[in-house]
PDB file of N, CA and C in Angstrom:
ATOM      1  N   UNK A   6     109.103 -48.352 -84.134  1.00 43.00           N
ATOM      2  CA  UNK A   6     109.432 -49.560 -83.565  1.00 43.00           C
ATOM      3  C   UNK A   6     109.142 -50.686 -84.587  1.00 43.00           C
ATOM      4  N   UNK A   7     110.091 -51.719 -84.823  1.00 46.00           N
ATOM      5  CA  UNK A   7     109.915 -52.786 -85.595  1.00 46.00           C
ATOM      6  C   UNK A   7     109.596 -53.879 -84.743  1.00 46.00           C
ATOM      7  N   UNK A   8     109.151 -55.092 -85.580  1.00 46.00           N
ATOM      8  CA  UNK A   8     108.791 -56.195 -84.707  1.00 46.00           C
ATOM      9  C   UNK A   8     109.995 -56.817 -83.862  1.00 46.00           C
ATOM     10  N   UNK A   9     111.106 -56.501 -84.292  1.00 44.00           N
ATOM     11  CA  UNK A   9     112.339 -56.984 -83.682  1.00 44.00           C
ATOM     12  C   UNK A   9     112.814 -56.336 -82.506  1.00 44.00           C
ATOM     13  N   UNK A  10     112.215 -55.158 -82.265  1.00 48.00           N
ATOM     14  CA  UNK A  10     112.930 -54.304 -81.257  1.00 48.00           C
ATOM     15  C   UNK A  10     111.833 -54.063 -80.108  1.00 48.00           C
ATOM     16  N   UNK A  11     111.992 -54.568 -79.140  1.00 45.00           N
ATOM     17  CA  UNK A  11     111.078 -54.544 -77.770  1.00 45.00           C
ATOM     18  C   UNK A  11     111.188 -52.930 -77.462  1.00 45.00           C
ATOM     19  N   UNK A  12     110.171 -52.505 -76.871  1.00 51.00           N
ATOM     20  CA  UNK A  12     110.307 -51.202 -76.298  1.00 51.00           C
ATOM     21  C   UNK A  12     110.872 -51.171 -75.130  1.00 51.00           C
ATOM     22  N   UNK A  13     111.576 -50.050 -74.659  1.00 53.00           N
ATOM     23  CA  UNK A  13     112.366 -49.928 -73.505  1.00 53.00           C
ATOM     24  C   UNK A  13     111.531 -50.020 -72.320  1.00 53.00           C
ATOM     25  N   UNK A  14     110.455 -49.595 -72.269  1.00 57.00           N
ATOM     26  CA  UNK A  14     109.702 -49.489 -71.054  1.00 57.00           C
ATOM     27  C   UNK A  14     108.784 -50.576 -70.698  1.00 57.00           C
ATOM     28  N   UNK A  15     108.916 -51.720 -71.304  1.00 57.00           N
ATOM     29  CA  UNK A  15     108.195 -52.885 -71.070  1.00 57.00           C
ATOM     30  C   UNK A  15     109.247 -53.693 -70.346  1.00 57.00           C
ATOM     31  N   UNK A  16     108.842 -54.532 -69.447  1.00 62.00           N
ATOM     32  CA  UNK A  16     109.585 -55.346 -68.565  1.00 62.00           C
ATOM     33  C   UNK A  16     110.592 -56.319 -69.466  1.00 62.00           C
ATOM     34  N   UNK A  17     111.691 -56.717 -68.794  1.00 79.00           N
ATOM     35  CA  UNK A  17     112.626 -57.682 -69.556  1.00 79.00           C
ATOM     36  C   UNK A  17     112.171 -59.028 -69.643  1.00 79.00           C
ATOM     37  N   UNK A  18     111.288 -59.322 -68.496  1.00 89.00           N
ATOM     38  CA  UNK A  18     110.949 -60.684 -68.350  1.00 89.00           C
ATOM     39  C   UNK A  18     109.589 -61.014 -69.462  1.00 89.00           C
ATOM     40  N   UNK A  19     109.955 -61.963 -70.527  1.00 93.00           N
ATOM     41  CA  UNK A  19     108.852 -62.127 -71.461  1.00 93.00           C
ATOM     42  C   UNK A  19     107.623 -62.682 -70.699  1.00 93.00           C
ATOM     43  N   UNK A  20     107.513 -63.283 -69.702  1.00 94.00           N
ATOM     44  CA  UNK A  20     106.451 -63.881 -69.044  1.00 94.00           C
ATOM     45  C   UNK A  20     105.546 -62.755 -68.426  1.00 94.00           C
ATOM     46  N   UNK A  21     106.343 -61.926 -67.872  1.00 93.00           N
ATOM     47  CA  UNK A  21     105.534 -60.708 -67.196  1.00 93.00           C
ATOM     48  C   UNK A  21     104.757 -59.905 -68.507  1.00 93.00           C
ATOM     49  N   UNK A  22     105.435 -59.688 -69.531  1.00 93.00           N
ATOM     50  CA  UNK A  22     104.782 -59.024 -70.684  1.00 93.00           C
ATOM     51  C   UNK A  22     103.766 -59.936 -71.273  1.00 93.00           C
ATOM     52  N   UNK A  23     103.799 -61.253 -71.349  1.00 94.00           N
ATOM     53  CA  UNK A  23     102.816 -62.037 -71.899  1.00 94.00           C
ATOM     54  C   UNK A  23     101.620 -62.035 -70.911  1.00 94.00           C
ATOM     55  N   UNK A  24     101.885 -62.065 -69.684  1.00 94.00           N
ATOM     56  CA  UNK A  24     100.810 -61.877 -68.693  1.00 94.00           C
ATOM     57  C   UNK A  24     100.099 -60.695 -68.689  1.00 94.00           C
ATOM     58  N   UNK A  25     100.688 -59.542 -69.004  1.00 92.00           N
ATOM     59  CA  UNK A  25     100.015 -58.355 -69.067  1.00 92.00           C
ATOM     60  C   UNK A  25      99.225 -58.296 -70.346  1.00 92.00           C
ATOM     61  N   UNK A  26      99.967 -58.930 -71.592  1.00 95.00           N
ATOM     62  CA  UNK A  26      99.269 -58.968 -72.737  1.00 95.00           C
ATOM     63  C   UNK A  26      97.801 -59.668 -72.625  1.00 95.00           C
ATOM     64  N   UNK A  27      97.795 -60.819 -72.035  1.00 95.00           N
ATOM     65  CA  UNK A  27      96.738 -61.486 -71.939  1.00 95.00           C
ATOM     66  C   UNK A  27      95.698 -60.858 -71.250  1.00 95.00           C
ATOM     67  N   UNK A  28      95.981 -60.183 -70.005  1.00 95.00           N
ATOM     68  CA  UNK A  28      95.242 -59.518 -69.339  1.00 95.00           C
ATOM     69  C   UNK A  28      94.460 -58.323 -70.038  1.00 95.00           C
ATOM     70  N   UNK A  29      95.296 -57.677 -70.703  1.00 94.00           N
ATOM     71  CA  UNK A  29      94.748 -56.477 -71.561  1.00 94.00           C
ATOM     72  C   UNK A  29      93.822 -57.079 -72.591  1.00 94.00           C
ATOM     73  N   UNK A  30      94.034 -58.141 -73.326  1.00 95.00           N
ATOM     74  CA  UNK A  30      93.299 -58.816 -74.259  1.00 95.00           C
ATOM     75  C   UNK A  30      91.842 -59.126 -73.762  1.00 95.00           C
ATOM     76  N   UNK A  31      91.880 -59.586 -72.458  1.00 95.00           N
ATOM     77  CA  UNK A  31      90.641 -60.091 -71.765  1.00 95.00           C
ATOM     78  C   UNK A  31      89.614 -58.826 -71.497  1.00 95.00           C
ATOM     79  N   UNK A  32      90.375 -57.660 -71.378  1.00 94.00           N
ATOM     80  CA  UNK A  32      89.602 -56.292 -71.143  1.00 94.00           C
ATOM     81  C   UNK A  32      89.126 -55.760 -72.383  1.00 94.00           C
ATOM     82  N   UNK A  33      89.312 -56.369 -73.473  1.00 90.00           N
ATOM     83  CA  UNK A  33      88.822 -55.754 -74.735  1.00 90.00           C
ATOM     84  C   UNK A  33      87.368 -55.530 -74.906  1.00 90.00           C
ATOM     85  N   UNK A  34      86.768 -56.790 -74.453  1.00 87.00           N
ATOM     86  CA  UNK A  34      85.289 -56.899 -74.450  1.00 87.00           C
ATOM     87  C   UNK A  34      84.631 -55.819 -73.773  1.00 87.00           C
ATOM     88  N   UNK A  35      85.146 -55.408 -72.615  1.00 91.00           N
ATOM     89  CA  UNK A  35      84.526 -54.482 -71.840  1.00 91.00           C
ATOM     90  C   UNK A  35      84.777 -53.046 -72.108  1.00 91.00           C
ATOM     91  N   UNK A  36      86.055 -52.865 -72.783  1.00 86.00           N
ATOM     92  CA  UNK A  36      86.372 -51.671 -73.053  1.00 86.00           C
ATOM     93  C   UNK A  36      87.247 -51.550 -74.400  1.00 86.00           C
ATOM     94  N   UNK A  37      86.565 -51.731 -75.489  1.00 89.00           N
ATOM     95  CA  UNK A  37      87.174 -51.702 -76.822  1.00 89.00           C
ATOM     96  C   UNK A  37      87.830 -50.235 -77.247  1.00 89.00           C
ATOM     97  N   UNK A  38      88.814 -49.900 -76.924  1.00 91.00           N
ATOM     98  CA  UNK A  38      89.368 -48.524 -77.199  1.00 91.00           C
ATOM     99  C   UNK A  38      90.617 -48.522 -77.960  1.00 91.00           C
ATOM    100  N   UNK A  39      90.919 -47.449 -78.687  1.00 95.00           N
ATOM    101  CA  UNK A  39      92.192 -47.407 -79.469  1.00 95.00           C
ATOM    102  C   UNK A  39      93.432 -47.681 -78.579  1.00 95.00           C
ATOM    103  N   UNK A  40      93.482 -46.929 -77.358  1.00 94.00           N
ATOM    104  CA  UNK A  40      94.554 -47.069 -76.635  1.00 94.00           C
ATOM    105  C   UNK A  40      94.785 -48.341 -76.038  1.00 94.00           C
ATOM    106  N   UNK A  41      93.853 -49.145 -75.571  1.00 95.00           N
ATOM    107  CA  UNK A  41      93.998 -50.610 -75.169  1.00 95.00           C
ATOM    108  C   UNK A  41      94.600 -51.370 -76.381  1.00 95.00           C
ATOM    109  N   UNK A  42      94.192 -51.227 -77.646  1.00 96.00           N
ATOM    110  CA  UNK A  42      94.531 -52.178 -78.783  1.00 96.00           C
ATOM    111  C   UNK A  42      96.046 -51.751 -78.886  1.00 96.00           C
ATOM    112  N   UNK A  43      96.274 -50.474 -78.871  1.00 96.00           N
ATOM    113  CA  UNK A  43      97.770 -50.048 -79.256  1.00 96.00           C
ATOM    114  C   UNK A  43      98.606 -50.688 -77.980  1.00 96.00           C
ATOM    115  N   UNK A  44      98.108 -50.825 -76.854  1.00 95.00           N
ATOM    116  CA  UNK A  44      98.952 -51.220 -75.725  1.00 95.00           C
ATOM    117  C   UNK A  44      99.250 -52.895 -76.080  1.00 95.00           C
ATOM    118  N   UNK A  45      98.141 -53.496 -76.536  1.00 96.00           N
ATOM    119  CA  UNK A  45      98.358 -54.848 -76.797  1.00 96.00           C
ATOM    120  C   UNK A  45      99.291 -55.068 -77.913  1.00 96.00           C
ATOM    121  N   UNK A  46      99.165 -54.293 -79.006  1.00 97.00           N
ATOM    122  CA  UNK A  46     100.115 -54.364 -80.181  1.00 97.00           C
ATOM    123  C   UNK A  46     101.428 -54.082 -79.658  1.00 97.00           C
ATOM    124  N   UNK A  47     101.858 -53.030 -78.868  1.00 95.00           N
ATOM    125  CA  UNK A  47     103.064 -52.853 -78.472  1.00 95.00           C
ATOM    126  C   UNK A  47     103.802 -53.975 -77.613  1.00 95.00           C
ATOM    127  N   UNK A  48     102.947 -54.556 -76.695  1.00 95.00           N
ATOM    128  CA  UNK A  48     103.374 -55.716 -75.972  1.00 95.00           C
ATOM    129  C   UNK A  48     103.875 -57.002 -76.857  1.00 95.00           C
ATOM    130  N   UNK A  49     102.925 -57.205 -77.893  1.00 96.00           N
ATOM    131  CA  UNK A  49     103.090 -58.305 -78.646  1.00 96.00           C
ATOM    132  C   UNK A  49     104.251 -58.006 -79.708  1.00 96.00           C
ATOM    133  N   UNK A  50     104.577 -56.800 -80.091  1.00 95.00           N
ATOM    134  CA  UNK A  50     105.800 -56.497 -80.721  1.00 95.00           C
ATOM    135  C   UNK A  50     107.169 -56.683 -79.891  1.00 95.00           C
ATOM    136  N   UNK A  51     106.892 -56.452 -78.521  1.00 93.00           N
ATOM    137  CA  UNK A  51     108.104 -56.600 -77.722  1.00 93.00           C
ATOM    138  C   UNK A  51     108.309 -58.178 -77.584  1.00 93.00           C
ATOM    139  N   UNK A  52     107.445 -58.960 -77.403  1.00 95.00           N
ATOM    140  CA  UNK A  52     107.461 -60.308 -77.516  1.00 95.00           C
ATOM    141  C   UNK A  52     108.154 -60.985 -78.612  1.00 95.00           C
ATOM    142  N   UNK A  53     107.531 -60.422 -79.971  1.00 94.00           N
ATOM    143  CA  UNK A  53     108.101 -60.828 -81.124  1.00 94.00           C
ATOM    144  C   UNK A  53     109.585 -60.695 -81.346  1.00 94.00           C
ATOM    145  N   UNK A  54     110.184 -59.754 -80.663  1.00 92.00           N
ATOM    146  CA  UNK A  54     111.471 -59.552 -80.902  1.00 92.00           C
ATOM    147  C   UNK A  54     112.351 -59.926 -79.705  1.00 92.00           C
ATOM    148  N   UNK A  55     111.679 -60.523 -78.694  1.00 92.00           N
ATOM    149  CA  UNK A  55     112.491 -60.764 -77.429  1.00 92.00           C
ATOM    150  C   UNK A  55     113.152 -62.116 -77.693  1.00 92.00           C
ATOM    151  N   UNK A  56     114.684 -62.057 -77.363  1.00 91.00           N
ATOM    152  CA  UNK A  56     115.366 -63.274 -77.455  1.00 91.00           C
ATOM    153  C   UNK A  56     114.996 -64.350 -76.730  1.00 91.00           C
ATOM    154  N   UNK A  57     114.348 -64.235 -75.617  1.00 92.00           N
ATOM    155  CA  UNK A  57     114.054 -65.316 -74.687  1.00 92.00           C
ATOM    156  C   UNK A  57     112.915 -66.154 -75.145  1.00 92.00           C
ATOM    157  N   UNK A  58     112.237 -65.654 -76.078  1.00 94.00           N
ATOM    158  CA  UNK A  58     111.087 -66.306 -76.548  1.00 94.00           C
ATOM    159  C   UNK A  58     111.378 -67.248 -78.008  1.00 94.00           C
ATOM    160  N   UNK A  59     110.853 -68.291 -77.916  1.00 94.00           N
ATOM    161  CA  UNK A  59     111.023 -69.100 -79.022  1.00 94.00           C
ATOM    162  C   UNK A  59     110.522 -68.662 -80.376  1.00 94.00           C
ATOM    163  N   UNK A  60     110.916 -69.179 -81.636  1.00 97.00           N
ATOM    164  CA  UNK A  60     110.496 -68.671 -82.804  1.00 97.00           C
ATOM    165  C   UNK A  60     109.040 -69.018 -82.938  1.00 97.00           C
ATOM    166  N   UNK A  61     108.282 -70.027 -82.622  1.00 97.00           N
ATOM    167  CA  UNK A  61     106.978 -70.254 -82.874  1.00 97.00           C
ATOM    168  C   UNK A  61     106.103 -69.000 -82.219  1.00 97.00           C
ATOM    169  N   UNK A  62     106.553 -68.652 -80.854  1.00 96.00           N
ATOM    170  CA  UNK A  62     105.842 -67.688 -80.117  1.00 96.00           C
ATOM    171  C   UNK A  62     105.998 -66.235 -80.799  1.00 96.00           C
ATOM    172  N   UNK A  63     107.416 -66.054 -81.280  1.00 96.00           N
ATOM    173  CA  UNK A  63     107.642 -64.734 -81.782  1.00 96.00           C
ATOM    174  C   UNK A  63     106.891 -64.637 -83.135  1.00 96.00           C
ATOM    175  N   UNK A  64     106.718 -65.713 -83.897  1.00 97.00           N
ATOM    176  CA  UNK A  64     105.928 -65.550 -85.106  1.00 97.00           C
ATOM    177  C   UNK A  64     104.624 -65.368 -84.856  1.00 97.00           C
ATOM    178  N   UNK A  65     103.952 -66.049 -84.041  1.00 97.00           N
ATOM    179  CA  UNK A  65     102.690 -65.873 -83.612  1.00 97.00           C
ATOM    180  C   UNK A  65     102.291 -64.230 -83.161  1.00 97.00           C
ATOM    181  N   UNK A  66     103.299 -63.904 -82.312  1.00 97.00           N
ATOM    182  CA  UNK A  66     103.320 -62.538 -81.742  1.00 97.00           C
ATOM    183  C   UNK A  66     103.193 -61.496 -82.880  1.00 97.00           C
ATOM    184  N   UNK A  67     104.075 -61.769 -83.884  1.00 97.00           N
ATOM    185  CA  UNK A  67     104.091 -60.866 -85.069  1.00 97.00           C
ATOM    186  C   UNK A  67     102.768 -60.833 -85.803  1.00 97.00           C
ATOM    187  N   UNK A  68     102.181 -62.010 -85.972  1.00 97.00           N
ATOM    188  CA  UNK A  68     100.824 -62.068 -86.702  1.00 97.00           C
ATOM    189  C   UNK A  68      99.803 -61.285 -85.815  1.00 97.00           C
ATOM    190  N   UNK A  69      99.727 -61.582 -84.575  1.00 97.00           N
ATOM    191  CA  UNK A  69      98.839 -61.028 -83.539  1.00 97.00           C
ATOM    192  C   UNK A  69      99.039 -59.404 -83.534  1.00 97.00           C
ATOM    193  N   UNK A  70     100.118 -59.070 -83.483  1.00 97.00           N
ATOM    194  CA  UNK A  70     100.722 -57.502 -83.361  1.00 97.00           C
ATOM    195  C   UNK A  70      99.855 -56.918 -84.762  1.00 97.00           C
ATOM    196  N   UNK A  71     100.046 -57.337 -85.858  1.00 97.00           N
ATOM    197  CA  UNK A  71      99.368 -56.817 -86.981  1.00 97.00           C
ATOM    198  C   UNK A  71      97.925 -56.755 -86.816  1.00 97.00           C
ATOM    199  N   UNK A  72      97.246 -57.899 -86.133  1.00 96.00           N
ATOM    200  CA  UNK A  72      95.870 -57.775 -85.962  1.00 96.00           C
ATOM    201  C   UNK A  72      95.390 -56.837 -84.967  1.00 96.00           C
ATOM    202  N   UNK A  73      96.161 -56.679 -83.927  1.00 97.00           N
ATOM    203  CA  UNK A  73      95.785 -55.845 -82.819  1.00 97.00           C
ATOM    204  C   UNK A  73      96.175 -54.288 -83.356  1.00 97.00           C
ATOM    205  N   UNK A  74      97.082 -54.093 -84.112  1.00 97.00           N
ATOM    206  CA  UNK A  74      97.353 -52.688 -84.817  1.00 97.00           C
ATOM    207  C   UNK A  74      96.185 -52.309 -85.631  1.00 97.00           C
ATOM    208  N   UNK A  75      95.593 -53.168 -86.472  1.00 96.00           N
ATOM    209  CA  UNK A  75      94.400 -53.075 -87.193  1.00 96.00           C
ATOM    210  C   UNK A  75      93.351 -52.721 -86.369  1.00 96.00           C
ATOM    211  N   UNK A  76      93.085 -53.388 -85.221  1.00 95.00           N
ATOM    212  CA  UNK A  76      91.922 -53.081 -84.394  1.00 95.00           C
ATOM    213  C   UNK A  76      91.995 -51.714 -83.747  1.00 95.00           C
ATOM    214  N   UNK A  77      93.371 -51.337 -83.503  1.00 95.00           N
ATOM    215  CA  UNK A  77      93.545 -49.868 -82.821  1.00 95.00           C
ATOM    216  C   UNK A  77      93.199 -48.934 -83.916  1.00 95.00           C
ATOM    217  N   UNK A  78      93.472 -49.151 -85.223  1.00 95.00           N
ATOM    218  CA  UNK A  78      93.246 -48.123 -86.355  1.00 95.00           C
ATOM    219  C   UNK A  78      91.602 -48.208 -86.617  1.00 95.00           C
ATOM    220  N   UNK A  79      91.032 -49.313 -86.508  1.00 94.00           N
ATOM    221  CA  UNK A  79      89.568 -49.467 -86.651  1.00 94.00           C
ATOM    222  C   UNK A  79      88.887 -48.645 -85.655  1.00 94.00           C
ATOM    223  N   UNK A  80      89.182 -48.855 -84.311  1.00 93.00           N
ATOM    224  CA  UNK A  80      88.675 -48.270 -83.329  1.00 93.00           C
ATOM    225  C   UNK A  80      88.739 -46.802 -83.247  1.00 93.00           C
ATOM    226  N   UNK A  81      89.916 -46.207 -83.628  1.00 93.00           N
ATOM    227  CA  UNK A  81      90.044 -44.922 -83.967  1.00 93.00           C
ATOM    228  C   UNK A  81      89.353 -44.170 -84.936  1.00 93.00           C
ATOM    229  N   UNK A  82      89.221 -44.955 -85.966  1.00 94.00           N
ATOM    230  CA  UNK A  82      88.125 -44.485 -87.033  1.00 94.00           C
ATOM    231  C   UNK A  82      86.761 -44.554 -86.683  1.00 94.00           C
ATOM    232  N   UNK A  83      86.376 -45.584 -85.850  1.00 91.00           N
ATOM    233  CA  UNK A  83      85.060 -45.640 -85.493  1.00 91.00           C
ATOM    234  C   UNK A  83      84.727 -44.468 -84.604  1.00 91.00           C
ATOM    235  N   UNK A  84      85.712 -44.182 -83.572  1.00 89.00           N
ATOM    236  CA  UNK A  84      85.446 -43.191 -82.507  1.00 89.00           C
ATOM    237  C   UNK A  84      85.426 -41.923 -83.269  1.00 89.00           C
ATOM    238  N   UNK A  85      86.435 -41.766 -84.192  1.00 91.00           N
ATOM    239  CA  UNK A  85      86.270 -40.260 -85.091  1.00 91.00           C
ATOM    240  C   UNK A  85      84.946 -40.213 -85.702  1.00 91.00           C
ATOM    241  N   UNK A  86      84.441 -41.288 -86.347  1.00 91.00           N
ATOM    242  CA  UNK A  86      83.236 -41.204 -86.911  1.00 91.00           C
ATOM    243  C   UNK A  86      81.975 -40.766 -86.075  1.00 91.00           C
ATOM    244  N   UNK A  87      81.961 -41.516 -84.854  1.00 88.00           N
ATOM    245  CA  UNK A  87      80.908 -41.420 -83.845  1.00 88.00           C
ATOM    246  C   UNK A  87      80.878 -40.019 -83.359  1.00 88.00           C
ATOM    247  N   UNK A  88      82.161 -39.144 -83.301  1.00 85.00           N
ATOM    248  CA  UNK A  88      82.069 -37.879 -82.742  1.00 85.00           C
ATOM    249  C   UNK A  88      82.028 -36.955 -83.907  1.00 85.00           C
ATOM    250  N   UNK A  89      82.111 -37.338 -85.176  1.00 80.00           N
ATOM    251  CA  UNK A  89      82.136 -36.305 -86.310  1.00 80.00           C
ATOM    252  C   UNK A  89      83.594 -35.665 -86.559  1.00 80.00           C
ATOM    253  N   UNK A  90      84.642 -36.178 -85.780  1.00 71.00           N
ATOM    254  CA  UNK A  90      85.709 -35.690 -86.033  1.00 71.00           C
ATOM    255  C   UNK A  90      86.269 -36.131 -87.428  1.00 71.00           C
ATOM    256  N   UNK A  91      87.390 -35.571 -88.029  1.00 63.00           N
ATOM    257  CA  UNK A  91      88.100 -36.083 -89.092  1.00 63.00           C
ATOM    258  C   UNK A  91      88.915 -37.256 -88.415  1.00 63.00           C
ATOM    259  N   UNK A  92      89.369 -38.138 -89.612  1.00 55.00           N
ATOM    260  CA  UNK A  92      90.082 -39.272 -89.221  1.00 55.00           C
ATOM    261  C   UNK A  92      91.258 -38.960 -88.202  1.00 55.00           C
ATOM    262  N   UNK A  93      91.608 -39.663 -87.429  1.00 54.00           N
ATOM    263  CA  UNK A  93      92.841 -39.537 -86.512  1.00 54.00           C
ATOM    264  C   UNK A  93      94.009 -39.165 -87.334  1.00 54.00           C
ATOM    265  N   UNK A  94      94.957 -38.402 -86.826  1.00 55.00           N
ATOM    266  CA  UNK A  94      96.081 -38.024 -87.431  1.00 55.00           C
ATOM    267  C   UNK A  94      96.940 -39.326 -87.763  1.00 55.00           C
ATOM    268  N   UNK A  95      97.277 -39.420 -89.124  1.00 49.00           N
ATOM    269  CA  UNK A  95      98.155 -40.669 -89.362  1.00 49.00           C
ATOM    270  C   UNK A  95      97.372 -41.744 -89.874  1.00 49.00           C
ATOM    271  N   UNK A  96      96.009 -41.523 -90.083  1.00 46.00           N
ATOM    272  CA  UNK A  96      95.177 -42.499 -90.560  1.00 46.00           C
ATOM    273  C   UNK A  96      94.589 -42.151 -92.046  1.00 46.00           C
ATOM    274  N   UNK A  97      93.929 -43.103 -92.664  1.00 42.00           N
ATOM    275  CA  UNK A  97      93.328 -42.601 -93.907  1.00 42.00           C
ATOM    276  C   UNK A  97      91.867 -43.331 -93.943  1.00 42.00           C
ATOM    277  N   UNK A  98      91.070 -42.737 -94.818  1.00 40.00           N
ATOM    278  CA  UNK A  98      89.851 -43.411 -94.815  1.00 40.00           C
ATOM    279  C   UNK A  98      89.651 -44.749 -95.175  1.00 40.00           C
ATOM    280  N   UNK A  99      90.789 -45.250 -95.717  1.00 39.00           N
ATOM    281  CA  UNK A  99      90.662 -46.643 -96.432  1.00 39.00           C
ATOM    282  C   UNK A  99      90.659 -47.660 -95.168  1.00 39.00           C
ATOM    283  N   UNK A 100      91.083 -47.187 -93.899  1.00 40.00           N
ATOM    284  CA  UNK A 100      90.888 -47.973 -92.874  1.00 40.00           C
ATOM    285  C   UNK A 100      91.991 -48.992 -92.641  1.00 40.00           C
ATOM    286  N   UNK A 101      91.651 -50.140 -91.897  1.00 39.00           N
ATOM    287  CA  UNK A 101      92.657 -51.082 -91.427  1.00 39.00           C
ATOM    288  C   UNK A 101      93.390 -51.866 -92.549  1.00 39.00           C
ATOM    289  N   UNK A 102      93.142 -51.779 -93.765  1.00 40.00           N
ATOM    290  CA  UNK A 102      93.846 -52.392 -94.822  1.00 40.00           C
ATOM    291  C   UNK A 102      95.273 -52.001 -94.725  1.00 40.00           C
ATOM    292  N   UNK A 103      95.482 -50.762 -94.637  1.00 41.00           N
ATOM    293  CA  UNK A 103      96.878 -50.437 -94.608  1.00 41.00           C
ATOM    294  C   UNK A 103      97.764 -51.029 -93.378  1.00 41.00           C
ATOM    295  N   UNK A 104      97.038 -51.194 -92.359  1.00 39.00           N
ATOM    296  CA  UNK A 104      97.573 -51.741 -91.064  1.00 39.00           C
ATOM    297  C   UNK A 104      98.020 -53.228 -91.429  1.00 39.00           C
ATOM    298  N   UNK A 105      97.337 -53.806 -92.321  1.00 38.00           N
ATOM    299  CA  UNK A 105      97.536 -55.137 -92.532  1.00 38.00           C
ATOM    300  C   UNK A 105      98.666 -55.389 -93.552  1.00 38.00           C
ATOM    301  N   UNK A 106      99.089 -54.227 -94.357  1.00 41.00           N
ATOM    302  CA  UNK A 106     100.191 -54.428 -95.187  1.00 41.00           C
ATOM    303  C   UNK A 106     101.486 -54.999 -94.551  1.00 41.00           C
ATOM    304  N   UNK A 107     101.752 -54.666 -93.445  1.00 41.00           N
ATOM    305  CA  UNK A 107     103.120 -55.337 -92.991  1.00 41.00           C
ATOM    306  C   UNK A 107     102.742 -56.639 -92.327  1.00 41.00           C
ATOM    307  N   UNK A 108     101.676 -57.284 -92.315  1.00 39.00           N
ATOM    308  CA  UNK A 108     101.505 -58.467 -91.685  1.00 39.00           C
ATOM    309  C   UNK A 108     102.230 -59.517 -92.307  1.00 39.00           C
ATOM    310  N   UNK A 109     102.553 -60.659 -91.739  1.00 39.00           N
ATOM    311  CA  UNK A 109     103.187 -61.717 -92.268  1.00 39.00           C
ATOM    312  C   UNK A 109     102.346 -62.388 -93.349  1.00 39.00           C
ATOM    313  N   UNK A 110     102.936 -63.008 -94.427  1.00 40.00           N
ATOM    314  CA  UNK A 110     102.169 -63.599 -95.566  1.00 40.00           C
ATOM    315  C   UNK A 110     101.286 -64.699 -94.787  1.00 40.00           C
ATOM    316  N   UNK A 111      99.922 -64.775 -95.408  1.00 41.00           N
ATOM    317  CA  UNK A 111      99.018 -65.611 -94.549  1.00 41.00           C
ATOM    318  C   UNK A 111      98.393 -65.148 -93.426  1.00 41.00           C
ATOM    319  N   UNK A 112      98.648 -64.200 -92.840  1.00 39.00           N
ATOM    320  CA  UNK A 112      97.863 -63.563 -91.755  1.00 39.00           C
ATOM    321  C   UNK A 112      96.653 -63.030 -92.176  1.00 39.00           C
ATOM    322  N   UNK A 113      95.621 -63.273 -91.425  1.00 38.00           N
ATOM    323  CA  UNK A 113      94.237 -62.690 -91.536  1.00 38.00           C
ATOM    324  C   UNK A 113      93.938 -61.936 -90.386  1.00 38.00           C
ATOM    325  N   UNK A 114      93.206 -60.797 -90.836  1.00 39.00           N
ATOM    326  CA  UNK A 114      92.606 -59.806 -89.693  1.00 39.00           C
ATOM    327  C   UNK A 114      91.177 -59.807 -89.520  1.00 39.00           C
ATOM    328  N   UNK A 115      90.627 -60.100 -88.549  1.00 36.00           N
ATOM    329  CA  UNK A 115      89.312 -59.958 -88.359  1.00 36.00           C
ATOM    330  C   UNK A 115      89.010 -58.804 -87.557  1.00 36.00           C
TER     331      UNK A 115
END
C-alpha cells in the first residue's frame, strides 16, 4: 500500500478513521505493541490518501505514518530481542532507519 491508497477495510468517512487513529494513539502508552503501531500507520496512510482530507492533513498523516511504521519496526525488534528470537521476518538488524527512508523530507522520527 502506498500513502495515496487507502486500504479497503477502513471506513470511507475520514472523521471515523481519524477518531479511531487518535484512540489507538492514546492506547500506545498502556500497550506499546507492534500490532497497535501497524494499525495506527495503516489508518494514517488511509487518511494521507483520502480525497476528502485537505492537503495539510494529508501531508501531516504521511509524516506520522512513517513515524508509526518506524515505531512498529522498533517494537518488533525489541520484542524479538526480549524473547531471544531472530529479527521478525522482513526486518533487518539495522532497525527503524530503513522505515524512515520513505519519510518526507524534513521528517524526524523519535
